[in-house]
Coordinates of N, CA and C in Angstrom, one line a residue:
X1 N 15.4 -11.6 -40.7 CA 14.7 -11.1 -40.5 C 15.5 -9.4 -39.4
X2 N 14.3 -7.8 -39.0 CA 15.0 -7.4 -38.4 C 15.0 -7.7 -36.9
X3 N 14.9 -6.7 -36.0 CA 14.8 -7.4 -34.4 C 14.0 -6.8 -34.7
X4 N 12.9 -7.2 -33.6 CA 11.1 -6.9 -33.0 C 11.5 -5.2 -32.9
X5 N 10.1 -4.7 -33.0 CA 9.8 -3.2 -32.5 C 9.7 -3.5 -30.9
X6 N 10.6 -3.0 -30.1 CA 10.4 -2.3 -28.6 C 8.5 -1.4 -28.4
X7 N 7.8 -2.5 -27.5 CA 6.5 -1.4 -26.8 C 6.7 -1.5 -25.8
X8 N 6.6 -0.6 -25.0 CA 6.1 -0.3 -23.8 C 4.8 0.4 -23.5
X9 N 4.0 -0.6 -23.0 CA 2.3 0.0 -22.1 C 2.2 0.2 -20.9
X10 N 2.1 1.7 -20.9 CA 2.3 2.3 -19.2 C 0.5 2.8 -18.8
X11 N 0.5 2.3 -17.7 CA -0.4 3.0 -17.0 C 0.0 3.0 -15.3
X12 N -1.0 3.3 -14.6 CA -0.7 3.8 -12.9 C -0.2 2.5 -12.2
X13 N -0.8 1.6 -12.3 CA -1.2 0.4 -11.5 C -0.6 -0.7 -11.9
X14 N -0.2 -0.6 -13.5 CA 0.6 -1.6 -14.1 C 0.0 -2.6 -12.9
X15 N -1.3 -3.2 -12.9 CA -1.8 -4.4 -12.5 C -3.2 -4.8 -13.7
X16 N -3.2 -4.4 -14.4 CA -4.5 -4.5 -15.2 C -5.0 -4.6 -16.8
X17 N -4.5 -2.8 -17.2 CA -5.1 -2.9 -18.5 C -3.2 -2.9 -19.4
X18 N -2.6 -2.3 -18.8 CA -0.9 -2.7 -19.4 C -1.1 -4.0 -19.4
X19 N -1.0 -5.1 -18.1 CA -0.7 -6.3 -18.7 C -1.4 -7.0 -19.5
X20 N -2.5 -6.8 -19.7 CA -3.3 -7.1 -20.5 C -2.7 -7.1 -22.1
X21 N -2.7 -5.4 -21.9 CA -1.8 -5.2 -23.4 C -0.9 -5.8 -23.8
X22 N 0.4 -6.2 -23.0 CA 1.5 -6.2 -22.7 C 1.7 -8.1 -23.5
X23 N 0.4 -9.1 -22.8 CA -0.4 -10.0 -23.1 C -0.6 -10.0 -24.6
X24 N -1.8 -9.5 -24.9 CA -1.5 -9.7 -26.0 C -0.6 -9.2 -27.8
X25 N -0.3 -8.1 -27.5 CA 0.9 -7.2 -28.6 C 1.5 -9.0 -28.7
X26 N 2.3 -9.4 -27.5 CA 3.1 -10.6 -27.4 C 2.7 -11.8 -28.1
X27 N 1.6 -12.0 -28.2 CA 0.9 -13.1 -29.0 C 0.3 -12.5 -30.7
X28 N -0.3 -11.4 -30.5 CA -0.4 -11.1 -32.1 C 0.7 -10.7 -33.2
X29 N 1.4 -9.5 -32.1 CA 2.7 -9.7 -33.1 C 4.1 -10.1 -32.9
X30 N 4.2 -11.4 -32.4 CA 4.8 -11.9 -32.4 C 5.8 -12.3 -33.4
X31 N 7.2 -12.4 -32.4 CA 8.2 -12.1 -34.3 C 8.6 -10.7 -34.8
X32 N 7.2 -10.2 -34.7 CA 7.5 -8.2 -35.0 C 7.4 -7.8 -34.1
X33 N 6.7 -7.7 -32.9 CA 7.0 -6.9 -31.9 C 7.6 -7.7 -30.5
X34 N 8.4 -7.3 -29.6 CA 8.2 -7.5 -27.9 C 7.1 -6.3 -27.3
X35 N 6.2 -6.8 -26.7 CA 5.9 -6.0 -25.5 C 6.2 -5.8 -24.5
X36 N 6.1 -5.0 -23.4 CA 6.6 -4.7 -22.2 C 5.6 -3.9 -21.5
X37 N 5.4 -3.9 -20.1 CA 4.5 -3.0 -19.2 C 5.0 -2.7 -18.0
X38 N 4.6 -1.6 -17.8 CA 5.1 -1.0 -16.4 C 4.2 0.1 -16.2
X39 N 4.0 0.7 -14.9 CA 3.0 1.6 -13.7 C 4.0 2.6 -13.4
X40 N 3.6 4.1 -13.6 CA 3.7 4.9 -12.7 C 4.4 4.9 -11.0
X41 N 3.0 4.1 -10.8 CA 3.5 3.8 -9.3 C 2.6 2.6 -9.2
X42 N 3.1 1.5 -9.2 CA 3.2 -0.2 -9.4 C 2.5 -0.5 -8.4
X43 N 1.5 -1.4 -8.6 CA 1.0 -1.8 -7.1 C 1.6 -3.1 -6.7
X44 N 2.4 -3.6 -7.1 CA 2.8 -4.5 -7.1 C 2.7 -6.4 -7.2
X45 N 1.3 -6.0 -7.9 CA 0.9 -7.4 -8.2 C 0.0 -7.1 -9.3
X46 N -0.9 -8.2 -10.3 CA -1.3 -8.1 -11.5 C -2.7 -8.7 -10.5
X47 N -3.5 -7.3 -11.1 CA -5.2 -7.8 -10.4 C -5.3 -9.3 -11.0
X48 N -6.0 -10.1 -9.9 CA -6.4 -11.0 -10.5 C -7.6 -11.7 -11.6
X49 N -7.5 -11.0 -11.2 CA -9.7 -10.8 -12.5 C -8.6 -10.7 -14.0
X50 N -7.6 -9.8 -14.2 CA -6.8 -9.7 -15.2 C -6.1 -11.0 -15.5
X51 N -5.4 -11.7 -14.6 CA -4.8 -13.3 -14.4 C -5.9 -14.5 -14.9
X52 N -6.9 -14.2 -14.7 CA -7.8 -14.9 -14.5 C -7.7 -15.6 -16.6
X53 N -8.1 -13.8 -16.7 CA -9.2 -13.7 -17.6 C -7.9 -14.2 -19.4
X54 N -6.6 -13.7 -18.8 CA -5.7 -14.0 -19.9 C -5.5 -15.7 -19.6
X55 N -5.8 -16.5 -18.6 CA -5.3 -17.7 -18.3 C -6.3 -18.0 -19.2
X56 N -7.5 -17.7 -19.0 CA -9.2 -18.5 -19.5 C -8.5 -18.0 -21.8
X57 N -7.9 -17.6 -22.0 CA -7.9 -16.9 -23.3 C -6.4 -17.4 -23.5
X58 N -5.6 -18.5 -22.7 CA -5.2 -19.1 -23.2 C -3.7 -18.1 -23.7
X59 N -3.9 -17.7 -22.7 CA -2.2 -16.5 -22.6 C -1.1 -17.1 -21.9
X60 N 0.0 -17.0 -21.7 CA 1.1 -17.6 -20.8 C 1.1 -16.3 -20.0
X61 N 0.9 -16.6 -19.0 CA 0.9 -15.7 -17.7 C 2.4 -15.0 -16.7
X62 N 3.3 -16.5 -17.2 CA 4.5 -15.9 -16.4 C 5.4 -14.5 -16.2
X63 N 4.9 -14.1 -17.6 CA 5.7 -12.6 -17.7 C 5.3 -12.1 -16.8
X64 N 3.8 -12.0 -16.2 CA 3.1 -11.0 -15.8 C 3.5 -10.3 -14.2
X65 N 4.3 -9.6 -13.8 CA 4.0 -9.0 -12.1 C 4.1 -7.6 -12.8
X66 N 3.9 -7.0 -11.7 CA 3.3 -5.1 -11.6 C 5.3 -4.4 -11.7
X67 N 5.5 -3.8 -12.2 CA 6.3 -3.2 -12.1 C 7.0 -1.5 -12.3
X68 N 7.5 -0.9 -12.1 CA 7.7 0.8 -12.6 C 8.5 1.2 -13.2
X69 N 8.1 2.1 -14.3 CA 8.6 2.2 -15.1 C 9.9 2.7 -15.6
X70 N 10.3 3.2 -14.5 CA 11.7 3.5 -14.4 C 13.1 2.3 -14.6
X71 N 12.2 1.0 -14.2 CA 13.0 0.0 -14.7 C 13.5 0.1 -16.1
X72 N 12.8 1.0 -17.2 CA 12.5 0.8 -18.3 C 13.9 1.9 -18.9
X73 N 14.1 3.0 -18.0 CA 14.4 4.3 -18.5 C 15.8 3.7 -17.7
X74 N 16.4 3.0 -17.6 CA 18.0 3.3 -17.0 C 19.1 2.3 -18.0
X75 N 19.9 2.3 -18.0 CA 20.9 2.3 -19.0 C 20.8 0.3 -18.4
X76 N 20.7 0.3 -20.1 CA 21.0 -1.3 -20.1 C 19.2 -1.8 -20.5
X77 N 18.4 -1.1 -20.3 CA 16.8 -1.5 -20.5 C 17.0 -1.5 -22.1
X78 N 16.2 -2.2 -22.4 CA 15.4 -2.1 -23.7 C 14.9 -1.1 -24.1
X79 N 15.8 -0.8 -26.0 CA 15.4 0.7 -26.1 C 13.7 0.0 -26.9
X80 N 13.1 1.2 -26.5 CA 11.4 0.9 -26.9 C 11.4 2.0 -28.7
X81 N 10.7 1.0 -29.3 CA 9.9 1.8 -30.4 C 9.3 2.5 -30.3
X82 N 8.5 2.0 -29.3 CA 6.7 2.6 -29.2 C 7.2 2.5 -27.5
X83 N 5.7 3.9 -27.4 CA 5.3 4.1 -25.7 C 4.1 4.1 -25.9
X84 N 3.2 4.0 -25.1 CA 1.5 3.4 -25.7 C 1.3 4.4 -24.1
X85 N 0.5 5.0 -23.8 CA 0.0 5.0 -22.2 C -1.8 4.5 -22.7
X86 N -2.2 3.4 -21.4 CA -3.4 3.0 -22.1 C -4.2 3.3 -20.7
X87 N -3.8 3.9 -19.8 CA -4.7 5.0 -19.0 C -5.1 6.8 -19.0
X88 N -5.6 6.9 -18.7 CA -5.6 8.4 -18.6 C -4.8 9.1 -17.8
X89 N -4.4 8.3 -16.6 CA -3.8 9.2 -15.4 C -2.2 9.3 -16.2
X90 N -1.8 7.8 -16.2 CA -0.8 8.0 -16.5 C -0.5 8.8 -17.9
X91 N -1.1 9.2 -19.1 CA -0.9 10.2 -20.3 C -0.6 11.5 -19.5
X92 N -1.0 12.0 -18.4 CA -1.0 12.8 -17.6 C 0.1 13.6 -16.7
X93 N 0.8 11.9 -16.5 CA 1.6 12.7 -16.1 C 3.2 12.6 -16.8
X94 N 4.3 13.2 -15.8 CA 5.3 13.4 -15.9 C 6.3 11.9 -16.4
X95 N 6.2 11.4 -17.8 CA 7.1 10.3 -17.9 C 8.8 10.4 -18.1
X96 N 9.6 9.2 -17.9 CA 10.9 9.6 -18.0 C 11.0 9.8 -19.6
X97 N 12.3 10.0 -19.4 CA 12.9 10.2 -20.8 C 13.2 9.0 -20.7
X98 N 12.9 8.6 -22.4 CA 13.1 7.2 -23.1 C 14.4 7.2 -23.7
X99 N 15.6 6.5 -23.5 CA 16.3 6.4 -24.8 C 15.5 5.7 -26.5
X100 N 16.4 6.1 -26.8 CA 16.1 5.9 -28.3 C 14.8 7.4 -28.6
X101 N 14.1 8.5 -27.8 CA 12.9 8.8 -28.5 C 12.4 8.1 -29.4
X102 N 11.5 7.1 -28.6 CA 10.5 6.4 -29.1 C 8.9 7.2 -29.3
X103 N 8.4 6.6 -30.7 CA 7.2 7.2 -30.9 C 5.8 6.6 -30.1
X104 N 5.1 7.7 -29.9 CA 4.1 7.8 -28.5 C 2.6 8.1 -29.1
X105 N 2.1 7.4 -28.4 CA 0.7 7.4 -28.3 C 0.1 7.3 -27.3
X106 N -1.4 8.1 -27.3 CA -2.6 7.3 -25.7 C -3.9 6.6 -26.5
X107 N -4.0 5.8 -25.7 CA -4.6 4.7 -25.9 C -5.9 4.7 -25.1
X108 N -6.4 5.7 -24.6 CA -6.7 5.4 -23.4 C -8.4 4.3 -23.2
X109 N -8.2 3.4 -21.9 CA -8.8 2.6 -21.8 C -9.8 2.5 -20.6
X110 N -11.1 2.6 -20.2 CA -11.4 2.6 -18.9 C -11.2 1.3 -18.3
X111 N -11.0 2.0 -16.6 CA -10.2 0.9 -15.9 C -11.1 -0.5 -15.7
X112 N -10.6 -1.3 -16.1 CA -12.0 -2.6 -15.4 C -11.6 -2.3 -13.9
X113 N -10.1 -2.5 -13.4 CA -10.4 -2.7 -11.7 C -10.9 -1.5 -10.8
X114 N -11.4 -0.6 -11.6 CA -12.0 0.7 -10.5 C -13.5 0.3 -11.0
X115 N -13.8 -0.7 -11.2 CA -15.3 -1.3 -11.7 C -15.9 -1.7 -10.2
X116 N -16.9 -1.4 -9.7 CA -17.9 -1.9 -8.8 C -19.1 -2.6 -9.0
X117 N -19.1 -3.6 -8.1 CA -20.7 -4.5 -8.3 C -20.1 -5.7 -8.4
X118 N -21.1 -6.6 -9.0 CA -20.5 -8.3 -9.1 C -19.3 -8.5 -9.2
X119 N -18.9 -9.9 -9.5 CA -17.6 -10.3 -9.3 C -17.9 -10.4 -11.0
X120 N -19.7 -10.9 -11.6 CA -19.6 -10.4 -13.4 C -19.6 -9.3 -13.7
X121 N -20.2 -8.4 -13.5 CA -20.1 -7.5 -14.2 C -18.3 -6.7 -13.7
X122 N -17.4 -6.8 -13.1 CA -16.1 -6.9 -12.6 C -15.3 -7.9 -14.2
X123 N -15.5 -9.0 -14.3 CA -15.2 -9.8 -15.2 C -16.1 -8.9 -16.6
X124 N -16.9 -9.0 -16.5 CA -17.6 -7.9 -18.0 C -16.4 -7.0 -18.2
X125 N -15.5 -6.2 -17.4 CA -15.7 -5.1 -17.3 C -13.6 -5.3 -17.9
X126 N -13.1 -6.5 -17.5 CA -11.8 -6.6 -18.0 C -12.5 -7.3 -19.6
X127 N -13.0 -7.7 -19.3 CA -13.0 -8.5 -21.0 C -13.4 -7.4 -22.2
X128 N -13.8 -6.5 -21.8 CA -14.3 -5.6 -22.3 C -12.8 -4.5 -22.2
X129 N -12.0 -3.8 -21.7 CA -10.6 -3.3 -21.7 C -10.1 -4.5 -22.4
X130 N -10.0 -5.9 -22.3 CA -9.3 -6.9 -23.9 C -9.6 -6.4 -24.7
X131 N -11.0 -6.5 -24.6 CA -11.7 -6.2 -26.4 C -10.7 -5.4 -27.1
X132 N -11.2 -4.0 -26.2 CA -10.7 -2.7 -27.0 C -9.1 -2.7 -27.7
X133 N -8.5 -3.4 -26.1 CA -6.6 -3.1 -26.5 C -6.3 -4.2 -27.7
X134 N -7.4 -5.6 -27.9 CA -7.0 -6.3 -28.6 C -7.3 -6.0 -30.2
X135 N -8.8 -5.0 -30.5 CA -8.7 -4.0 -31.7 C -7.6 -2.7 -31.7
X136 N -7.4 -2.3 -31.0 CA -6.4 -1.2 -31.0 C -5.3 -2.1 -32.0
X137 N -4.8 -3.2 -30.9 CA -3.8 -3.9 -31.1 C -3.3 -4.3 -32.5
X138 N -4.7 -5.2 -32.4 CA -4.7 -5.6 -34.2 C -4.1 -4.9 -35.4
X139 N -4.8 -3.3 -35.0 CA -4.6 -2.1 -36.2 C -3.5 -1.5 -36.1
X140 N -2.8 -1.8 -34.8 CA -1.3 -1.5 -34.9 C -0.4 -2.2 -35.5
X141 N -0.7 -3.9 -35.3 CA 0.5 -5.0 -36.0 C 0.4 -5.2 -37.4
X142 N -0.8 -4.5 -38.0 CA -0.9 -4.0 -39.5 C -0.4 -3.6 -40.2
X143 N -0.2 -2.4 -39.2 CA 0.4 -0.8 -39.8 C 1.7 -1.0 -40.7
X144 N 2.2 -0.7 -41.9 CA 3.3 -0.8 -42.6 C 4.7 -0.2 -42.1
X145 N 4.8 -0.9 -41.4 CA 6.4 -0.1 -40.3 C 7.0 0.2 -41.3
X146 N 7.3 -0.5 -42.0 CA 8.8 0.2 -43.2 C 8.8 0.8 -44.1
X147 N 7.4 0.8 -44.8 CA 7.3 1.9 -45.6 C 6.1 3.1 -45.1
X148 N 5.8 3.4 -44.2 CA 5.4 4.1 -44.0 C 6.4 5.7 -43.2
X149 N 5.9 6.6 -43.4 CA 6.8 7.7 -42.7 C 6.9 8.5 -41.3
X150 N 7.4 8.7 -41.0 CA 7.4 8.8 -39.0 C 5.6 9.2 -38.8
X151 N 5.5 10.7 -39.7 CA 4.2 11.5 -39.4 C 3.5 11.2 -39.3
X152 N 3.1 10.1 -40.7 CA 1.8 9.6 -41.2 C 1.4 8.5 -40.0
X153 N 2.7 8.0 -39.5 CA 2.9 6.5 -38.4 C 2.3 7.3 -37.4
X154 N 3.3 8.7 -37.3 CA 2.6 9.0 -35.5 C 1.2 9.4 -35.9
X155 N 0.9 9.6 -36.9 CA -0.8 10.5 -37.1 C -2.5 9.0 -37.1
X156 N -1.6 7.5 -37.7 CA -2.1 6.7 -37.4 C -2.3 5.9 -36.3
X157 N -1.0 6.4 -35.2 CA -1.1 5.7 -33.7 C -1.8 6.8 -32.9
X158 N -2.2 7.8 -33.3 CA -3.3 8.8 -32.4 C -4.6 8.6 -32.5
X159 N -4.9 7.8 -34.3 CA -5.7 7.4 -34.1 C -6.3 6.3 -34.0
X160 N -5.8 5.2 -33.7 CA -6.0 4.2 -32.9 C -6.7 3.9 -31.8
X161 N -6.0 5.2 -31.0 CA -6.3 5.3 -29.4 C -7.7 6.5 -29.3
X162 N -8.2 7.0 -31.2 CA -9.1 8.2 -30.8 C -11.0 7.0 -31.6
X163 N -10.5 6.3 -32.5 CA -11.2 5.6 -33.4 C -12.6 5.0 -32.9
X164 N -12.1 4.5 -31.6 CA -12.5 3.2 -31.3 C -13.8 4.0 -30.1
X165 N -14.8 3.2 -29.8 CA -15.8 4.0 -28.9 C -15.0 3.5 -27.9
X166 N -14.9 4.4 -27.3 CA -15.3 4.0 -25.3 C -16.5 3.0 -25.0
X167 N -16.0 2.3 -23.7 CA -16.7 1.8 -23.3 C -17.5 2.7 -21.8
X168 N -18.4 2.8 -21.6 CA -19.1 3.6 -20.3 C -20.4 4.3 -20.9

């Protein structure tokens, strides 16, 4: 078996959506993909509701830490095959130059950490973000990576981010 594909999920704070995506891909893509996450302006801690949700869904959360995306743009960092932005702010920012010219796409998901209301409403927002990311990542891992050409693959990556209805 060949090396797994490295995937980096980016968001601004790296405290919720990108952390959820990292956990999901490391579970559903185990062996075929290795996921990472980072933020352009990391909050420095993972949102407690994200950790609670992941633990409730039996995800290992020992990986979860809020980190700067520059960590993945330095010599010796894992070379990424794919980089996905999961928030609109990160998609509009100037990203570092990623070694190896990974394929990129924007898979925007509403920010559950920005939801105001009761704890139940906030937990629901995190569950909805998880559902959207899980659906997109499940489609992604089923793509025929070894047989699809680069242009067709890029189109499919972009379509994954557009085809699913957004909450809100």
